Short mmCIF file of N, CA and C in Angstrom, two decimals:
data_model
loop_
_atom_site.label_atom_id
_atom_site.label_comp_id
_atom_site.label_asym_id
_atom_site.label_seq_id
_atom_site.Cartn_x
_atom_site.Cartn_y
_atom_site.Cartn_z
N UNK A 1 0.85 -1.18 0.00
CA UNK A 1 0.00 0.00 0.00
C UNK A 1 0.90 1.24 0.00
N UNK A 2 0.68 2.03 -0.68
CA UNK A 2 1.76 3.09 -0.46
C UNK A 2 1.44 4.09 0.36
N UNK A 3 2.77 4.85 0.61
CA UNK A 3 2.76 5.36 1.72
C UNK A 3 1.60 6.60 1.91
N UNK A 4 1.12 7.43 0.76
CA UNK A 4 0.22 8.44 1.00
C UNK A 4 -1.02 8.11 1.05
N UNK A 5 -1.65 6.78 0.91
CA UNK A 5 -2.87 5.82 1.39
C UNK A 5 -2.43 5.85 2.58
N UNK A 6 -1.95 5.24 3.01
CA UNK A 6 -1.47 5.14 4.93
C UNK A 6 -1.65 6.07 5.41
N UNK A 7 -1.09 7.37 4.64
CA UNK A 7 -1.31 8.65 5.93
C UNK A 7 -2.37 8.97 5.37
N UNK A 8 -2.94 9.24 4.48
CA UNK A 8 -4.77 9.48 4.97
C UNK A 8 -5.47 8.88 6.14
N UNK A 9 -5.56 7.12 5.69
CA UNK A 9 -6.07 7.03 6.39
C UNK A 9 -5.63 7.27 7.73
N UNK A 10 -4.85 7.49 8.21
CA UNK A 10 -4.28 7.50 9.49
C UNK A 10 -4.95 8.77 10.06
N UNK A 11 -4.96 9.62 9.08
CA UNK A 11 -5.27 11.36 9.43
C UNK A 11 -6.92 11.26 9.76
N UNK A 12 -7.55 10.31 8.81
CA UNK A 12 -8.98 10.48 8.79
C UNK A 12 -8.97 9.44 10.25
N UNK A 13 -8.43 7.96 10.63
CA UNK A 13 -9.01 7.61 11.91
C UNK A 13 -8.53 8.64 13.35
N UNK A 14 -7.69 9.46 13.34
CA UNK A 14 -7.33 10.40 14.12
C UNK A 14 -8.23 11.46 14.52
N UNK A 15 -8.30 12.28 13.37
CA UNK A 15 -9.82 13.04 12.98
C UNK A 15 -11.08 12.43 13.63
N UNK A 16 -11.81 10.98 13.22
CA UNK A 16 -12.56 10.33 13.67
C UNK A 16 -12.83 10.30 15.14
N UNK A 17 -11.13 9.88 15.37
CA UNK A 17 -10.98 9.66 17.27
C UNK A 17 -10.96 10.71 17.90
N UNK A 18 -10.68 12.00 17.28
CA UNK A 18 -11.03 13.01 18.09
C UNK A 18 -12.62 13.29 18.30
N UNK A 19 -13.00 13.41 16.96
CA UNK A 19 -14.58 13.75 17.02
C UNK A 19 -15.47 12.80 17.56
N UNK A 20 -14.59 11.86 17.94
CA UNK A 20 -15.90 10.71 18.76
C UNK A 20 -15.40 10.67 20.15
N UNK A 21 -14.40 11.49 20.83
CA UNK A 21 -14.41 11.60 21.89
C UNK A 21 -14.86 12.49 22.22
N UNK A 22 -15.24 13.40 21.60
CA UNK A 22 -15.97 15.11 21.92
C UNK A 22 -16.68 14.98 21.89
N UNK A 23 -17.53 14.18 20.90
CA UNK A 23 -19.08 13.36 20.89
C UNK A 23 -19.23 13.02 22.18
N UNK A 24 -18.47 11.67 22.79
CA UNK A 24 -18.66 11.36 23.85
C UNK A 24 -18.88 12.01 25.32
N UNK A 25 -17.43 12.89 25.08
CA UNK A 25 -17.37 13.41 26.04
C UNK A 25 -18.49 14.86 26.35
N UNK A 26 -19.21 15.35 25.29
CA UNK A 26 -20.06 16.28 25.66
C UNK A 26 -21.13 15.57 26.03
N UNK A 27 -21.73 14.00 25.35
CA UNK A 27 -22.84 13.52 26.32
C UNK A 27 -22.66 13.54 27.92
N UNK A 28 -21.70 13.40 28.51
CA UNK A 28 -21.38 13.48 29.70
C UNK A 28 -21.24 14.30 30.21
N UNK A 29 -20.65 15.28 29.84
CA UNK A 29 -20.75 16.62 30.69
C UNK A 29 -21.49 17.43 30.43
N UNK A 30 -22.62 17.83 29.39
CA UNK A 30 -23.41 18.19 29.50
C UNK A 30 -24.17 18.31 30.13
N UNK A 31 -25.21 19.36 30.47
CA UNK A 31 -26.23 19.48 31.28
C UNK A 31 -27.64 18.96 31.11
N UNK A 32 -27.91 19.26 29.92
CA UNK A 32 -29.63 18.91 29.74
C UNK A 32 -29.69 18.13 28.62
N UNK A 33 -31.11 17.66 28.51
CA UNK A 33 -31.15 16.71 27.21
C UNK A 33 -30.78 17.33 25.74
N UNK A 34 -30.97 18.77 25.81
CA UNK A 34 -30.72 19.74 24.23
C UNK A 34 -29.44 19.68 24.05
N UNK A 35 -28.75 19.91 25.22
CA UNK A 35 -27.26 20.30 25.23
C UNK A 35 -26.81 19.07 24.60
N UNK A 36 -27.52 18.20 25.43
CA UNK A 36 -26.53 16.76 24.81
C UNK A 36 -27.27 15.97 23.42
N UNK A 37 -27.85 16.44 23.19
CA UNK A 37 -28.62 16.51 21.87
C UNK A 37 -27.26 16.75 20.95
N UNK A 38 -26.97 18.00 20.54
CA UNK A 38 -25.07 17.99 19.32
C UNK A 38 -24.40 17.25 20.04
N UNK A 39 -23.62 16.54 20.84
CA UNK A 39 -23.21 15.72 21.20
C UNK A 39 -22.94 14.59 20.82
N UNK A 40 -23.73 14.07 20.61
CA UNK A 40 -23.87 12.73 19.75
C UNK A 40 -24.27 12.87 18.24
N UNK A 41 -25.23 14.02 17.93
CA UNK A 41 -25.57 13.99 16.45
C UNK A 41 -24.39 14.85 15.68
N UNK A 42 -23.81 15.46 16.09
CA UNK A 42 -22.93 16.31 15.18
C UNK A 42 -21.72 15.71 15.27
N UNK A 43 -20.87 15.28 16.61
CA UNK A 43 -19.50 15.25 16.47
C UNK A 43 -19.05 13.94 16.58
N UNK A 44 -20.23 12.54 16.94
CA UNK A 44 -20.29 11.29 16.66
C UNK A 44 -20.60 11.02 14.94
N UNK A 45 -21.16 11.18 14.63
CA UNK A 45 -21.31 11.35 12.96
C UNK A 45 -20.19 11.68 12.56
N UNK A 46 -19.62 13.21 12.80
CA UNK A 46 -18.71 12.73 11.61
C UNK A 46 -17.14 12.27 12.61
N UNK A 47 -17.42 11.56 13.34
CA UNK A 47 -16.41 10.60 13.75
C UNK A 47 -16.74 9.03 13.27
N UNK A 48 -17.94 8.74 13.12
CA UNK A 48 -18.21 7.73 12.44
C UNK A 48 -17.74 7.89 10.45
N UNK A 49 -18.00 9.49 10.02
CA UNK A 49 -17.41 9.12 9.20
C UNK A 49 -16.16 8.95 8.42
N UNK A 50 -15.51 9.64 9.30
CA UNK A 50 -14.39 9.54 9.09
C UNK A 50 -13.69 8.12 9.05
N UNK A 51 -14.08 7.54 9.76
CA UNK A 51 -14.01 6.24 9.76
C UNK A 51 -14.13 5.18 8.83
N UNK A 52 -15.49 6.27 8.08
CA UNK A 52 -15.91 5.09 6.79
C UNK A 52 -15.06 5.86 5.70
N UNK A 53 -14.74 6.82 5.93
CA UNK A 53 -13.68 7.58 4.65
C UNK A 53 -12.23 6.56 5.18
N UNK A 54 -12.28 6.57 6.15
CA UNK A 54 -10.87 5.57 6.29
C UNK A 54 -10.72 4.11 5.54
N UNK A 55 -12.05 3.46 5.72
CA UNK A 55 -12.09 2.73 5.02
C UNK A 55 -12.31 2.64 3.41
N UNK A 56 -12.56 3.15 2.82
CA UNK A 56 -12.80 3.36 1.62
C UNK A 56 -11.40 3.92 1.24
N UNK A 57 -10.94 4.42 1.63
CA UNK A 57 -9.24 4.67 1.04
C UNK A 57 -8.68 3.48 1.45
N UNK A 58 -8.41 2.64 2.36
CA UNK A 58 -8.06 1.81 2.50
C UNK A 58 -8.14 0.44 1.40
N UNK A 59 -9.71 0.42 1.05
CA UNK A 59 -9.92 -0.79 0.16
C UNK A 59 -9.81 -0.34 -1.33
N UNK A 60 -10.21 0.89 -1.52
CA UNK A 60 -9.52 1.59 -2.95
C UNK A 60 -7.87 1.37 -3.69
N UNK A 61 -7.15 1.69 -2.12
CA UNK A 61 -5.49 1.83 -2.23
C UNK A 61 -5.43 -0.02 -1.81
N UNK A 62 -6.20 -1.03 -1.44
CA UNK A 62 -5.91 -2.32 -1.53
C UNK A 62 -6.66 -3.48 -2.73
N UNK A 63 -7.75 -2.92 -3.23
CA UNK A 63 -7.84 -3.12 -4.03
C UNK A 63 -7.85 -2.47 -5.62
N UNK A 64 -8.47 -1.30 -5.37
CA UNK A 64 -8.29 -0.96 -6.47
C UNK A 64 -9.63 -0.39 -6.98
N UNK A 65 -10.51 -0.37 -6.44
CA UNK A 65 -12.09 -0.20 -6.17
C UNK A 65 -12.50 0.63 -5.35
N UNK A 66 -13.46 1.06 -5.86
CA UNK A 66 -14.26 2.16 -4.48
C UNK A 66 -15.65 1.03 -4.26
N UNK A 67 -15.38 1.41 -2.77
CA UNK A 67 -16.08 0.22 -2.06
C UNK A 67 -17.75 1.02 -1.85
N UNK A 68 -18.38 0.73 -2.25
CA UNK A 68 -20.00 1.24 -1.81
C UNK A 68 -20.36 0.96 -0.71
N UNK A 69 -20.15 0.22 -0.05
CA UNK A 69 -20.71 -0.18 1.22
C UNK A 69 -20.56 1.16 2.20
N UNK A 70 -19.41 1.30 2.44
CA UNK A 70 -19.06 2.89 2.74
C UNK A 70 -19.78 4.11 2.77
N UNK A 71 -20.29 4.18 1.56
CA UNK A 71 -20.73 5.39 0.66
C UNK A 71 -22.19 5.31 1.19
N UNK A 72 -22.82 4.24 1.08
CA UNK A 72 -24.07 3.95 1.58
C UNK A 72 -24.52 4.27 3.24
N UNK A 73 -23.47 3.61 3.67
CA UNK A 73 -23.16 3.91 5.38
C UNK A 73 -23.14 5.43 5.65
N UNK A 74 -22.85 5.87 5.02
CA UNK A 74 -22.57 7.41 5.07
C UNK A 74 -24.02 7.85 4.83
N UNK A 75 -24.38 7.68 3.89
CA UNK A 75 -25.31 8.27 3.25
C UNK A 75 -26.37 7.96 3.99
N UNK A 76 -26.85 6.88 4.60
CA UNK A 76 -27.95 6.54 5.48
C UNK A 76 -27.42 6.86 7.03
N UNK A 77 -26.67 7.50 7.10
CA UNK A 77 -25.63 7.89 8.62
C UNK A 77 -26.45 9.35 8.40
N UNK A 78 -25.89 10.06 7.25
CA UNK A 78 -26.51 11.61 7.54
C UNK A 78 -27.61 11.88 7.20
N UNK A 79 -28.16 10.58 6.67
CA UNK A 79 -29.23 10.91 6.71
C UNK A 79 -30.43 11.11 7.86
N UNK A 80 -30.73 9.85 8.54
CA UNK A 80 -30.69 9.30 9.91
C UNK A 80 -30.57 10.05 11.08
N UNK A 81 -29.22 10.43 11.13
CA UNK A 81 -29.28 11.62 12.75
C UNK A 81 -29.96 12.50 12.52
N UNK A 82 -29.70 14.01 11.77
CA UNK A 82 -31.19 14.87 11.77
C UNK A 82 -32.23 14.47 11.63
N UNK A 83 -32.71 13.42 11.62
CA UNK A 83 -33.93 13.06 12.27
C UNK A 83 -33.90 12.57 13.13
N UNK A 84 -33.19 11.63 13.28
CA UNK A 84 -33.35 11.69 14.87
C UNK A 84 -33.35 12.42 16.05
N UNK A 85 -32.17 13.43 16.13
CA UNK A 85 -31.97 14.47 16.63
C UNK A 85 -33.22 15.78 16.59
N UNK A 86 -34.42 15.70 15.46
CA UNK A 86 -35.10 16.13 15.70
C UNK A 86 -36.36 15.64 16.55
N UNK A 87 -36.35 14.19 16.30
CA UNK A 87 -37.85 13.59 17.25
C UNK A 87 -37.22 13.62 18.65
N UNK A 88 -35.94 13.65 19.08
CA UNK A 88 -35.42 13.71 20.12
C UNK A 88 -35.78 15.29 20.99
N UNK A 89 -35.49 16.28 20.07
CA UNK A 89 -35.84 17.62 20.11
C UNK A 89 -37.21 17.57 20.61
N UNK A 90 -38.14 17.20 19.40
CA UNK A 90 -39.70 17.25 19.86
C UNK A 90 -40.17 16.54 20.79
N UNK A 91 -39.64 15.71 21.09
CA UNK A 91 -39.82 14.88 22.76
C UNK A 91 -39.42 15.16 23.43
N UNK A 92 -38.39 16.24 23.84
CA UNK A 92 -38.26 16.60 24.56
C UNK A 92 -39.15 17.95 24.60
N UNK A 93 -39.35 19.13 24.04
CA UNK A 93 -40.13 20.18 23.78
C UNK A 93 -41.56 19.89 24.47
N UNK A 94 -42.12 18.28 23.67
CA UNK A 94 -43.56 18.35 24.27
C UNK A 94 -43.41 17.73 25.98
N UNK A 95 -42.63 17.64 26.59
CA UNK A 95 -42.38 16.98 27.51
C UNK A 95 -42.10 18.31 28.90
N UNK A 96 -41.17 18.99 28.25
CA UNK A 96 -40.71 19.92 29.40
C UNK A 96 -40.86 21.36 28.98
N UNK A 97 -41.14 22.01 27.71
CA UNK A 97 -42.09 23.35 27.53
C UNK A 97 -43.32 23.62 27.14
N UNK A 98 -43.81 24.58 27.89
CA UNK A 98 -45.00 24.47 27.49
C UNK A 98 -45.55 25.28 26.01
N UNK A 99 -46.55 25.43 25.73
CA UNK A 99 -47.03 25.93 24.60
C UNK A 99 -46.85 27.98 24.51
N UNK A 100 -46.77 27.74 25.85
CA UNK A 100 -47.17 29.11 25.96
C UNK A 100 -45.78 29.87 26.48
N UNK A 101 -44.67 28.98 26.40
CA UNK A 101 -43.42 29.33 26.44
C UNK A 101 -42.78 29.42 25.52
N UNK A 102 -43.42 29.21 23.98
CA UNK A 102 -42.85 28.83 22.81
C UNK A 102 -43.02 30.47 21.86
N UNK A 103 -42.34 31.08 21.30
CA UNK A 103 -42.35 32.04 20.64
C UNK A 103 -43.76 31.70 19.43
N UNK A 104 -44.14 31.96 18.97
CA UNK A 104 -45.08 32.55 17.91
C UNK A 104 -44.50 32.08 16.19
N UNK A 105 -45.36 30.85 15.62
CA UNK A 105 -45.00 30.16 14.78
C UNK A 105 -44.78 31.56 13.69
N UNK A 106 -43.43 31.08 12.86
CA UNK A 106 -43.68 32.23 11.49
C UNK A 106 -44.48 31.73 10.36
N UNK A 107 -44.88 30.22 10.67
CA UNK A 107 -45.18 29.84 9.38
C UNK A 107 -46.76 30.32 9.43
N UNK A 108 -47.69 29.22 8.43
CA UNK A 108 -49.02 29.05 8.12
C UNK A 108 -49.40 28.29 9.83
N UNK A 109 -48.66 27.46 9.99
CA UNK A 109 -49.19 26.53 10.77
C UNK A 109 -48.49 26.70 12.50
N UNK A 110 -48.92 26.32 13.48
CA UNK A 110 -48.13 26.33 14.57
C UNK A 110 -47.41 25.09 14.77
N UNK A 111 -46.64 25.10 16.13
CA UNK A 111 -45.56 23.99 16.00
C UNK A 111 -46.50 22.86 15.85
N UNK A 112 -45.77 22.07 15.65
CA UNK A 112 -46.19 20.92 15.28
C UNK A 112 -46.44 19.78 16.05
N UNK A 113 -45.47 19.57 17.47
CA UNK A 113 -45.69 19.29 18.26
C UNK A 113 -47.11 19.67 19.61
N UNK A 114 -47.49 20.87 19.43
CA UNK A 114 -49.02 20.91 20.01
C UNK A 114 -50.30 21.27 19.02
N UNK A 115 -49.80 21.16 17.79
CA UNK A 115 -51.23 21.78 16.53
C UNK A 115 -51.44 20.33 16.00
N UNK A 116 -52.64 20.19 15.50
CA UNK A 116 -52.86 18.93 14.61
C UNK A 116 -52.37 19.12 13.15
N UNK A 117 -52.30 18.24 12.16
CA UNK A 117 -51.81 18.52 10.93
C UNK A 117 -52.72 19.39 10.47
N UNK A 118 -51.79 20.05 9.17
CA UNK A 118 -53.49 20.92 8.43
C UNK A 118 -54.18 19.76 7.62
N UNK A 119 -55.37 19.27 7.98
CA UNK A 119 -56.01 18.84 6.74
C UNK A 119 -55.68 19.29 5.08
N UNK A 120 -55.77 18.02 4.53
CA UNK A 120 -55.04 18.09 2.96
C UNK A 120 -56.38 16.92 2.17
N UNK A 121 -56.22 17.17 0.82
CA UNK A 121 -56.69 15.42 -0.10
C UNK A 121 -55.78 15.83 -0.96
N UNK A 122 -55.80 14.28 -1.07
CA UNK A 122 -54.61 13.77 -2.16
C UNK A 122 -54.70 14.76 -3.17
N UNK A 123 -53.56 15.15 -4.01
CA UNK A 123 -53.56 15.67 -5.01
C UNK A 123 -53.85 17.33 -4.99
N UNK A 124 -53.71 17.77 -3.68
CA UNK A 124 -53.90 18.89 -3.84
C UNK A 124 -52.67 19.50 -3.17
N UNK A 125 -52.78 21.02 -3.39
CA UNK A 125 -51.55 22.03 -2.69
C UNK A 125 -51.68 21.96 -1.54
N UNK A 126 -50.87 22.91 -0.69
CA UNK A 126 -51.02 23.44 0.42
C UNK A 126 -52.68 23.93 0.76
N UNK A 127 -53.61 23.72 1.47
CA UNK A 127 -54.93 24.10 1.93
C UNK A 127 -54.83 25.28 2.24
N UNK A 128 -55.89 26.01 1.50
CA UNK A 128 -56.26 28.02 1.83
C UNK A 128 -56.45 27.97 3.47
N UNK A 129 -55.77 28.86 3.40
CA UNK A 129 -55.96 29.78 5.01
C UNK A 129 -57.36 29.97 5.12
#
């Protein structure tokens, strides 16, 4: 394997190991569930991906191929945490603020967590105000 494959990957599992100890380590010292909310979704991610970038240089510079498996992992990785990180958000929101602690929706609709959906039928736009 030559030598400038090696130090990538080396740089990207380094990279990785930092950002997944900051991951870690802010779940823990954090204070509240929000706080520790980026914690795990921002600086575990991309310590996980770095990881999968490690690998993919790795099996590229050993075989000769770009490995998909990787690419996929990634791709269903970022995909995945912002949402999660948001139902995490909204469970926590409907749990410990109240409605009337919440600033004033900008949209059509209020949050979403205490309004019902707007009624819709298939095939149509957004429903008139």
């Amino acid at each position: 394997m030559p030598f400038f494959a090696e130090l990538l990957i080396a740089i990207a599992l380094v990279v990785s190991g930092i950002f997944g100890f900051v991951g870690s380590y802010g779940l823990i010292k954090l204070k509240d569930s929000v706080q520790r909310l980026h914690a795990p979704t921002k600086a575990t991610t991309l310590g996980v991906g770095g990881v999968l970038i490690a690998s993919m240089i790795y099996f590229y510079a050993k075989t000769g191929y770009i490995s998909v498996h990787e690419l996929l992992i990634s791709v269903f990785l970022f995909l995945t945490a912002p949402i999660t990180a948001n139902f995490i958000a909204k469970a926590y929101m409907a749990r410990n603020i109240g409605e009337k602690d919440l600033p004033q929706s900008s949209g059509a609709y209020g949050w979403s967590i205490y309004d019902d959906a707007p009624e819709s039928t298939p095939g149509e736009g957004r429903p008139a105000e």
